[in-house]
PDB file of C-alpha atoms in Angstrom:
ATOM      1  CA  UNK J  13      64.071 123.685  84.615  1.00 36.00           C
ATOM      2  CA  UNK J  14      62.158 124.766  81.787  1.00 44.00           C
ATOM      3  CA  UNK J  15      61.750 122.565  78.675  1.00 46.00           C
ATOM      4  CA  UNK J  16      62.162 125.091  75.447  1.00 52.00           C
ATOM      5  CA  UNK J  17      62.396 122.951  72.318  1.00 78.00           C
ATOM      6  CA  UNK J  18      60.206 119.633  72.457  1.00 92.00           C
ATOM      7  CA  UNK J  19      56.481 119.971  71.773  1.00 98.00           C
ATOM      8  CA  UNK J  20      54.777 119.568  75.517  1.00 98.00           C
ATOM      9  CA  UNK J  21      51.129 118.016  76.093  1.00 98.00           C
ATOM     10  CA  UNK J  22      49.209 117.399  78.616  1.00 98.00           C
ATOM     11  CA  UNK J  23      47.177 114.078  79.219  1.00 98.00           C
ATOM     12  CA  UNK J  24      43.874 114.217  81.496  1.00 98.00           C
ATOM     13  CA  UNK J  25      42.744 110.152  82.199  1.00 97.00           C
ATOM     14  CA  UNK J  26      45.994 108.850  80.616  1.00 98.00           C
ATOM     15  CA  UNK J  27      47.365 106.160  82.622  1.00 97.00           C
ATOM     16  CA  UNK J  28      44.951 103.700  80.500  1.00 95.00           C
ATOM     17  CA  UNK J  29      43.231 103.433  77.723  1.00 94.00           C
ATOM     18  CA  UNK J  30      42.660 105.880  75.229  1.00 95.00           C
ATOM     19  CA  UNK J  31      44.845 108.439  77.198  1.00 97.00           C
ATOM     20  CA  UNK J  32      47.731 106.072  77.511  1.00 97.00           C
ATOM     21  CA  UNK J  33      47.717 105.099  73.871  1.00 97.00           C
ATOM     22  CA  UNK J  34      47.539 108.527  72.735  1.00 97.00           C
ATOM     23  CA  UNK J  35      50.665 109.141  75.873  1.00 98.00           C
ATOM     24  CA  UNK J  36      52.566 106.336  74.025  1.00 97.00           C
ATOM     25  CA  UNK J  37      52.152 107.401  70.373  1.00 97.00           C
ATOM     26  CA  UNK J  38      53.080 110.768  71.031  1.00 98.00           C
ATOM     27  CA  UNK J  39      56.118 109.883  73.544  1.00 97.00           C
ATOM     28  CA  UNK J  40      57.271 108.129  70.253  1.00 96.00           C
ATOM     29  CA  UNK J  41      57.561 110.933  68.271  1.00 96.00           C
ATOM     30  CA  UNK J  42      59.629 112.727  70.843  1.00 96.00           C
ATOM     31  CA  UNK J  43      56.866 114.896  72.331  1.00 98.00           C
ATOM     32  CA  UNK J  44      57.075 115.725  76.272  1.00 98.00           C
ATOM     33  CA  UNK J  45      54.240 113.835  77.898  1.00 98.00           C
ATOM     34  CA  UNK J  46      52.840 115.156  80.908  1.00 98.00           C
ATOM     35  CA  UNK J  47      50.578 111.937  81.949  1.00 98.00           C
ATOM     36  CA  UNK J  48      47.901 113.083  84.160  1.00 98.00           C
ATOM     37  CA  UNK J  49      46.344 110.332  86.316  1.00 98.00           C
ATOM     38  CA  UNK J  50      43.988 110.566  88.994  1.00 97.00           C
ATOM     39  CA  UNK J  51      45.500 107.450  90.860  1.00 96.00           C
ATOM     40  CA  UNK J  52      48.956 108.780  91.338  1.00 96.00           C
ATOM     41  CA  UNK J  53      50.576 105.064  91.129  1.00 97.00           C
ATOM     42  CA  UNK J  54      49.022 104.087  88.101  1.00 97.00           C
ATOM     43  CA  UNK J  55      49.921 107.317  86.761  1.00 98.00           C
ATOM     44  CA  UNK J  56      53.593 106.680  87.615  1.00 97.00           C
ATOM     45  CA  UNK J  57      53.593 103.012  86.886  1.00 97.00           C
ATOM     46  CA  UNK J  58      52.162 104.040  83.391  1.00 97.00           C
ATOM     47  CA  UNK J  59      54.903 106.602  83.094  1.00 98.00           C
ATOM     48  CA  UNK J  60      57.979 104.324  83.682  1.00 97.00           C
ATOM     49  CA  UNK J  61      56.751 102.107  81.352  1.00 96.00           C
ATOM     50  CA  UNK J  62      56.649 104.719  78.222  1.00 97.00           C
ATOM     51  CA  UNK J  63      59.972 106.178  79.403  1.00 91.00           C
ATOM     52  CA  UNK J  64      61.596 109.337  80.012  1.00 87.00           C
ATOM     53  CA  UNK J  65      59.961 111.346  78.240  1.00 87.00           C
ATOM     54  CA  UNK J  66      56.799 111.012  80.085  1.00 98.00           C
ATOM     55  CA  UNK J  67      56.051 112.634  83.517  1.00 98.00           C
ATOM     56  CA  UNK J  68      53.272 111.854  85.835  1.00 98.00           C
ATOM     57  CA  UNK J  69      50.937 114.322  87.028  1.00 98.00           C
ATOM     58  CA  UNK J  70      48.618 113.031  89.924  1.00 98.00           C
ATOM     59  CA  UNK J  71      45.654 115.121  88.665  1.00 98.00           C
ATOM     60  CA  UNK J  72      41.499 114.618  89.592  1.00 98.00           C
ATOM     61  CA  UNK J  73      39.718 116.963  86.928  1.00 98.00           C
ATOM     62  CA  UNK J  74      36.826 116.620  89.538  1.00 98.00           C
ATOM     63  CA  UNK J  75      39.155 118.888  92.161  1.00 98.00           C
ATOM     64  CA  UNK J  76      40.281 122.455  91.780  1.00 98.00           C
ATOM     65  CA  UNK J  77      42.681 121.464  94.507  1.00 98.00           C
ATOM     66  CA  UNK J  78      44.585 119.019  92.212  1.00 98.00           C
ATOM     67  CA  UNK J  79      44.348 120.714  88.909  1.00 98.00           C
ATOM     68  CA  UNK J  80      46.115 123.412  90.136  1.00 98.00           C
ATOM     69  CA  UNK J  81      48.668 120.839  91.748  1.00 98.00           C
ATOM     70  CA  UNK J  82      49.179 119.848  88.374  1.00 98.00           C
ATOM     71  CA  UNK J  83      49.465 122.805  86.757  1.00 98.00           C
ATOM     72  CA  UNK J  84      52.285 124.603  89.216  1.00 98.00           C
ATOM     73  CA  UNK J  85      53.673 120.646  88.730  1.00 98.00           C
ATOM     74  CA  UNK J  86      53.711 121.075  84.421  1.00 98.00           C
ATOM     75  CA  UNK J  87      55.210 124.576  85.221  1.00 98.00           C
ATOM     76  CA  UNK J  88      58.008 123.227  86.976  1.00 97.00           C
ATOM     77  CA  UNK J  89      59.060 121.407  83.871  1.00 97.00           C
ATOM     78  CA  UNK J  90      58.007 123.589  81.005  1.00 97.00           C
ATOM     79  CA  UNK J  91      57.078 127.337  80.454  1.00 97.00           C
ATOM     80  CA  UNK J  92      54.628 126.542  77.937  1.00 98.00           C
ATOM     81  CA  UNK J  93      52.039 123.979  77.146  1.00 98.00           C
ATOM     82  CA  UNK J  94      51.712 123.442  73.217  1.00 98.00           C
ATOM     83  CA  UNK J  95      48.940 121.109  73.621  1.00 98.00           C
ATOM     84  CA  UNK J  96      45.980 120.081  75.877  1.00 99.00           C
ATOM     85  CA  UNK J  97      44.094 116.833  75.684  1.00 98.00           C
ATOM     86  CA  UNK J  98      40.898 116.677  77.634  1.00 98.00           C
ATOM     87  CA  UNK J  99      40.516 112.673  77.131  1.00 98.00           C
ATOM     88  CA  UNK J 100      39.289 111.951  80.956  1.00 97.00           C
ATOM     89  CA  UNK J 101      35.613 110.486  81.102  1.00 96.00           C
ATOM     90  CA  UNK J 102      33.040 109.275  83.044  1.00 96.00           C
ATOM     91  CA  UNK J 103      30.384 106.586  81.093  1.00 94.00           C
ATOM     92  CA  UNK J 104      27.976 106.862  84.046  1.00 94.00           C
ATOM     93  CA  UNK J 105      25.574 104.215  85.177  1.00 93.00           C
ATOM     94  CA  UNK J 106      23.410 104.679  81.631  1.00 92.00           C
ATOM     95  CA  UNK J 107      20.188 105.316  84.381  1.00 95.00           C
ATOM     96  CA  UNK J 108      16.704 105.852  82.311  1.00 95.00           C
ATOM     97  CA  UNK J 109      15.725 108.810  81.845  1.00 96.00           C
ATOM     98  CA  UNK J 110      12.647 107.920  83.362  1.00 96.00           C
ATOM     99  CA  UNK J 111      14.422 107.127  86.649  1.00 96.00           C
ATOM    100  CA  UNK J 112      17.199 109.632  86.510  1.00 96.00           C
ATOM    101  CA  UNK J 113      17.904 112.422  88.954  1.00 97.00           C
ATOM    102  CA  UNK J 114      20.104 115.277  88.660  1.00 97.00           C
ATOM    103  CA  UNK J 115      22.992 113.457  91.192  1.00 97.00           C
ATOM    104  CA  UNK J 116      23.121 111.145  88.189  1.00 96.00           C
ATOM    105  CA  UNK J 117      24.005 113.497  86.129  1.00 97.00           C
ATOM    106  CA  UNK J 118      25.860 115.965  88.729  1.00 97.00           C
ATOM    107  CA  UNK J 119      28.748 112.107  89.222  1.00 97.00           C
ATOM    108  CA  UNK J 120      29.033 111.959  84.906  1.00 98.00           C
ATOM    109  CA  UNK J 121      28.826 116.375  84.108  1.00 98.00           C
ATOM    110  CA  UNK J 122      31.871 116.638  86.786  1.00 98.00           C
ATOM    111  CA  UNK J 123      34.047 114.739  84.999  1.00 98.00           C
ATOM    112  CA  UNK J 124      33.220 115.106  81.446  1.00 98.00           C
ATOM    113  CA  UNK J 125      32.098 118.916  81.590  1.00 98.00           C
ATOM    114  CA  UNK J 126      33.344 120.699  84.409  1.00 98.00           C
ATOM    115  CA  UNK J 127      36.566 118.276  84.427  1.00 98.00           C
ATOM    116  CA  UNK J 128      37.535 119.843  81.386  1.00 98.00           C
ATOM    117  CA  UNK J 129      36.233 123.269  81.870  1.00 98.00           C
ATOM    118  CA  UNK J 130      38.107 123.153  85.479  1.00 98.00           C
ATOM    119  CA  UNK J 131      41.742 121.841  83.127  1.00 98.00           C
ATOM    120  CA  UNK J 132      41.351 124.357  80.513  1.00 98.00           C
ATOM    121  CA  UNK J 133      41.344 127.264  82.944  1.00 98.00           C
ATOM    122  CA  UNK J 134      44.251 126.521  85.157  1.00 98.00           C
ATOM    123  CA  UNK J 135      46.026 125.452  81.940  1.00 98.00           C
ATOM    124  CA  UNK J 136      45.216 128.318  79.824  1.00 98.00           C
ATOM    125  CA  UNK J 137      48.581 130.721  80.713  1.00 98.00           C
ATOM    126  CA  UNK J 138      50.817 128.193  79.525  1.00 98.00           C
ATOM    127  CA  UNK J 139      48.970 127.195  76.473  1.00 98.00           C
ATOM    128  CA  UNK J 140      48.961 130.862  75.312  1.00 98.00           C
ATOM    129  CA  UNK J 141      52.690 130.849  75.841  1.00 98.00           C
ATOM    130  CA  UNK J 142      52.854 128.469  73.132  1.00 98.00           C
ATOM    131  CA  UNK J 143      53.297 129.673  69.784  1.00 97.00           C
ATOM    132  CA  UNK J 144      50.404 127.007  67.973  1.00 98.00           C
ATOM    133  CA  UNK J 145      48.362 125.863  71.335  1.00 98.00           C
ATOM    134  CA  UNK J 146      45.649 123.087  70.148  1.00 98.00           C
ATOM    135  CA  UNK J 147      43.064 121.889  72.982  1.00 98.00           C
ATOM    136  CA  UNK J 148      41.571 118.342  72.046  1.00 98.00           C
ATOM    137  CA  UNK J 149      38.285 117.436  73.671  1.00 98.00           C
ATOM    138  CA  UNK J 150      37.771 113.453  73.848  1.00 98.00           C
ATOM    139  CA  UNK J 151      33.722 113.198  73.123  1.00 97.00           C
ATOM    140  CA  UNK J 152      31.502 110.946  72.033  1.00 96.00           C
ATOM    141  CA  UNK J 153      29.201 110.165  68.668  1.00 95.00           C
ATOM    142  CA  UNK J 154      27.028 109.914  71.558  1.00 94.00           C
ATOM    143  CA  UNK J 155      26.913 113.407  71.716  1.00 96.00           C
ATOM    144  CA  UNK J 156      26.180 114.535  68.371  1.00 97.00           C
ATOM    145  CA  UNK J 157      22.320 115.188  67.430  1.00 97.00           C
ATOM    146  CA  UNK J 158      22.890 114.213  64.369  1.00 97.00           C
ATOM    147  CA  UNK J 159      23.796 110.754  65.693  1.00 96.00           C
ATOM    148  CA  UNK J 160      21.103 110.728  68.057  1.00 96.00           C
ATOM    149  CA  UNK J 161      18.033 111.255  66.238  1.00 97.00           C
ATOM    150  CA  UNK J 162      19.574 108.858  63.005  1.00 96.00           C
ATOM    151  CA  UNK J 163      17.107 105.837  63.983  1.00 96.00           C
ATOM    152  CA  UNK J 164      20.329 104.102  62.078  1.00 95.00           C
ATOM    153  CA  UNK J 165      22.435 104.696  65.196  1.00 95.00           C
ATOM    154  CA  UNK J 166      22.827 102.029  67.700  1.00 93.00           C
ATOM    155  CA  UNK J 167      23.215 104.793  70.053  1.00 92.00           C
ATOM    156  CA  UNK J 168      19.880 106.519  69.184  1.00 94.00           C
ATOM    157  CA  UNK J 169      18.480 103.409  71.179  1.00 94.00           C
ATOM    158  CA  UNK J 170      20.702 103.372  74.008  1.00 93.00           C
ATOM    159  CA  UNK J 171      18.357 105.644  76.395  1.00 94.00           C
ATOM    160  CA  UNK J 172      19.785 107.140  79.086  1.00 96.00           C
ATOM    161  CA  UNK J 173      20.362 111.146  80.047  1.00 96.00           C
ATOM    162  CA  UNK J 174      24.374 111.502  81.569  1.00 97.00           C
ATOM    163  CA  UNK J 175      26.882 110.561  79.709  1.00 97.00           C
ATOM    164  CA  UNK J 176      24.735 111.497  75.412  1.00 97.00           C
ATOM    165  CA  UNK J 177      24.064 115.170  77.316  1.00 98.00           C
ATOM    166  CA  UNK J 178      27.559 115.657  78.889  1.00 98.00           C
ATOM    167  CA  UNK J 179      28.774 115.274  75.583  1.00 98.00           C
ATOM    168  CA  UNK J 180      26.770 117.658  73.678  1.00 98.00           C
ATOM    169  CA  UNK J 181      27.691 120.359  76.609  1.00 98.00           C
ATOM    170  CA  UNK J 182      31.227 119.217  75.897  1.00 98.00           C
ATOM    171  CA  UNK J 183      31.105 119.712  72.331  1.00 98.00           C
ATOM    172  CA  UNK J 184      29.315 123.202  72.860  1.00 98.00           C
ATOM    173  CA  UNK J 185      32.272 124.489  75.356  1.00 98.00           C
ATOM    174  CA  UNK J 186      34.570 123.497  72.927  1.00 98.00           C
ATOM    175  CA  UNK J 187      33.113 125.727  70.030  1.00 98.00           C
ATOM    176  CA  UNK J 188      32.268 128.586  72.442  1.00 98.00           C
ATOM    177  CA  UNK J 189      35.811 128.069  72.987  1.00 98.00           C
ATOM    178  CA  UNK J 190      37.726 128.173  70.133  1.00 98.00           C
ATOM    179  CA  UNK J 191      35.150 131.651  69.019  1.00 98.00           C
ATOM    180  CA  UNK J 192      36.664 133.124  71.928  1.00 98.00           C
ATOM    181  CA  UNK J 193      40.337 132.401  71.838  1.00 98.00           C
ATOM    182  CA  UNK J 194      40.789 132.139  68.267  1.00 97.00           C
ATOM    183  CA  UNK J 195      44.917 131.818  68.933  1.00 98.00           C
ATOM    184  CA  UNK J 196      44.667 128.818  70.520  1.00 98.00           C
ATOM    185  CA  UNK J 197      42.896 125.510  68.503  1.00 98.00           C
ATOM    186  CA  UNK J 198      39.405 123.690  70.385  1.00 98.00           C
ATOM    187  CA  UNK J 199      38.745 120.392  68.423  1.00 98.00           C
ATOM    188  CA  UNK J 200      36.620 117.877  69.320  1.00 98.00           C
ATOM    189  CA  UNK J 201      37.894 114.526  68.529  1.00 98.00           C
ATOM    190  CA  UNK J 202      35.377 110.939  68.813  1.00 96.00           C
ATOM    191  CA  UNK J 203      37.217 107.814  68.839  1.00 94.00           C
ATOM    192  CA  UNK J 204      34.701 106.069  67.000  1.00 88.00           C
ATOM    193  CA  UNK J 205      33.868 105.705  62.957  1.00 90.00           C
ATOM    194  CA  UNK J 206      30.320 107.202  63.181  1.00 89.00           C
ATOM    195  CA  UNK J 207      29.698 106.206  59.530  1.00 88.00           C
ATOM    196  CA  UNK J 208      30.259 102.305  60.398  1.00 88.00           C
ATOM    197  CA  UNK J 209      28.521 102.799  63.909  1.00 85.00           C
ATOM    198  CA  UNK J 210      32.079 101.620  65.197  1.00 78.00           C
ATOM    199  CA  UNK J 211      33.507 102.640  68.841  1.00 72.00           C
ATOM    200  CA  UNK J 212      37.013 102.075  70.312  1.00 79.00           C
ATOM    201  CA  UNK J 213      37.470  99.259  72.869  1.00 65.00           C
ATOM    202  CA  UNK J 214      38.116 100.571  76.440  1.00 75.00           C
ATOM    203  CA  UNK J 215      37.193 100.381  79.912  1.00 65.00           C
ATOM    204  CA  UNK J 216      34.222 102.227  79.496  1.00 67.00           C
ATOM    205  CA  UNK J 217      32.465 100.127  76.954  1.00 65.00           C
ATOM    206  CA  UNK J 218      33.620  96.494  79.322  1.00 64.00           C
ATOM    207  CA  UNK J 219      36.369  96.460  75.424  1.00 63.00           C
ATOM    208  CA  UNK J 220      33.218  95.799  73.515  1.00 68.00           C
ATOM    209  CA  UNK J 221      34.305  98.049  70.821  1.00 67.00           C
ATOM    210  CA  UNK J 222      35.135  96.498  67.367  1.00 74.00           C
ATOM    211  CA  UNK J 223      38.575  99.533  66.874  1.00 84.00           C
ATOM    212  CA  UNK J 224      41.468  99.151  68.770  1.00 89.00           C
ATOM    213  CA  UNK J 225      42.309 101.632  70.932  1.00 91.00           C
ATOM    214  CA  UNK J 226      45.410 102.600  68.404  1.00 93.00           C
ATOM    215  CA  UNK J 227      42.391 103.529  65.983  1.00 94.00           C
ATOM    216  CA  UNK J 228      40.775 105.049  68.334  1.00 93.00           C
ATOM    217  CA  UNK J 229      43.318 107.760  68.948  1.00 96.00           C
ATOM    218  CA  UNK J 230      43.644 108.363  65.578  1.00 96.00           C
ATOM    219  CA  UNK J 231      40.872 111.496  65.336  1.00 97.00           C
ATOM    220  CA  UNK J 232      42.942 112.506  68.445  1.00 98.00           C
ATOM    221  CA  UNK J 233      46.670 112.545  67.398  1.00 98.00           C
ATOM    222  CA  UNK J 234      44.801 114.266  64.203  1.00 98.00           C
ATOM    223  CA  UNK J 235      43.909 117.444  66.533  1.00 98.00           C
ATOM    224  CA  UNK J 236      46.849 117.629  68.497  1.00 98.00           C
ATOM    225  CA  UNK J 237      48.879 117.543  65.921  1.00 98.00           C
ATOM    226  CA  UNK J 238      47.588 120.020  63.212  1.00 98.00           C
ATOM    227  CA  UNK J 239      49.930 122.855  62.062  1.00 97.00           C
ATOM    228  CA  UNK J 240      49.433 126.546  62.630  1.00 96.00           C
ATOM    229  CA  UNK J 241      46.903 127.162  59.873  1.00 96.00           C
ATOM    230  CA  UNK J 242      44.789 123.822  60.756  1.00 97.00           C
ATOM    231  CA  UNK J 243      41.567 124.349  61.906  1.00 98.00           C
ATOM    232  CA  UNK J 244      39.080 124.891  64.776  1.00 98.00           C
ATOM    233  CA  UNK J 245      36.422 124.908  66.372  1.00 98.00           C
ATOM    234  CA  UNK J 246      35.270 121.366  64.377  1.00 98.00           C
ATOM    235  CA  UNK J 247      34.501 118.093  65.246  1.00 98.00           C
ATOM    236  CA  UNK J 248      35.999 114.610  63.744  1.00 98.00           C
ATOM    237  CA  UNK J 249      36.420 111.196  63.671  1.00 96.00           C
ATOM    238  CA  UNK J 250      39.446 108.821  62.546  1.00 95.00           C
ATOM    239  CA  UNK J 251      37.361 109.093  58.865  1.00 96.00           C
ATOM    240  CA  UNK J 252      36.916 112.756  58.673  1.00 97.00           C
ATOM    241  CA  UNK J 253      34.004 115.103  59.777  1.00 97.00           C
ATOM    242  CA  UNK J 254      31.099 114.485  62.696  1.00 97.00           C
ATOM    243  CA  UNK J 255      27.932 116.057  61.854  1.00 96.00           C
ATOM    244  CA  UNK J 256      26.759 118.165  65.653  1.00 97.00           C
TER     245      UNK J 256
END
């Protein structure tokens, strides 16, 4: 059956965390929630506890295998995707860059550049079945050069190669992106307040983060919600505009 009237979305890395917040606040506007999860009971626990409006969707952005699982799963219960959220991430083991090798950044670029990349494309048919398709991509100050080379940046000192570099390749797919589809929206989104050198508290960070993670979906809900003539191809924050 084929859902024709609420506004569909798709989840990558929601059964926690950012993702599940962003699941939950947009469940509560009546969206359709397709909750992907890459541990399929976690997925579904997460699920049952938002409600019905939520579906899980076992899905590894690391395997072609399951993203197309997921997709012919989505199609089952929609014919159209109106928006995309590429929140699933992968901090890495923050090696130096001294003592990094390429499988370091081969475990951290699969899931935060090729995850998305790999989502996108099996996901693309429905979203351009949708009359105002938005993608979100769920980056990182961390991957801004501006951010980076601002000696005021707690993150300009945090030296490693992964996760800063997956980010900026993340933020360049996205603009390549939305030049090249211009009817469908590519946003990047950071759940941090660069200005205040502020990051949400998750998983990743061991919930060292001074935002909630309510906050920290703010930037995303933002993107995923924008009307038809809202923009793309730009990069924000919960306070407005990231410099690249």
């Amino acid at each position: 059956m084929t859902n024709t009237e609420q506004t569909t979305v798709l989840i990558t890395g929601a059964n926690k965390g950012l993702g599940l917040e962003a699941a939950r606040r947009l469940a509560d506007r009546g969206w359709r929630v397709f909750l992907g999860s890459r541990d399929k009971a976690r997925g579904q626990e997460a699920a049952d506890k938002l409600g019905a409006g939520v579906v899980a969707v076992p899905l590894d952005v690391t395997s072609d295998e399951s993203v197309a699982a997921a997709a012919r799963l989505v199609r089952e219960h929609t014919d159209r995707l109106d928006v995309l959220i590429n929140n699933a991430g992968a901090p890495g083991a923050a090696v130096p860059p001294a003592d990094a090798t390429a499988d370091d950044l081969h475990v951290v670029y699969d899931v935060n550049v090729y995850g998305p990349v790999r989502v996108t494309n099996a996901f693309l048919p429905l979203l351009q079945a949708a009359d105002n398709p938005r993608v979100v991509m769920v980056s990182s100050g961390g991957g801004s050069f501006a951010v980076i080379t601002d000696p005021a940046q707690p993150v300009s000192k945090m030296h490693e190669l992964a996760y800063s570099s997956s980010k900026a390749a993340l933020n360049m797919i996205t603009v390549r992106y939305a030049q090249a589809l211009p009817g469908i929206k590519f946003n990047v989104a950071t759940p941090g307040e660069v200005a205040n050198h502020k990051f949400a508290a998750t998983d990743m960070n061991r919930h060292t983060g001074q935002l909630t993670v309510t906050e920290g979906t703010d930037s995303i809900l933002e993107l995923a919600t924008l009307d038809a003539d809202g923009p793309t191809g730009i990069f924000i924050d919960r306070l407005g505009p990231v410099g690249w």
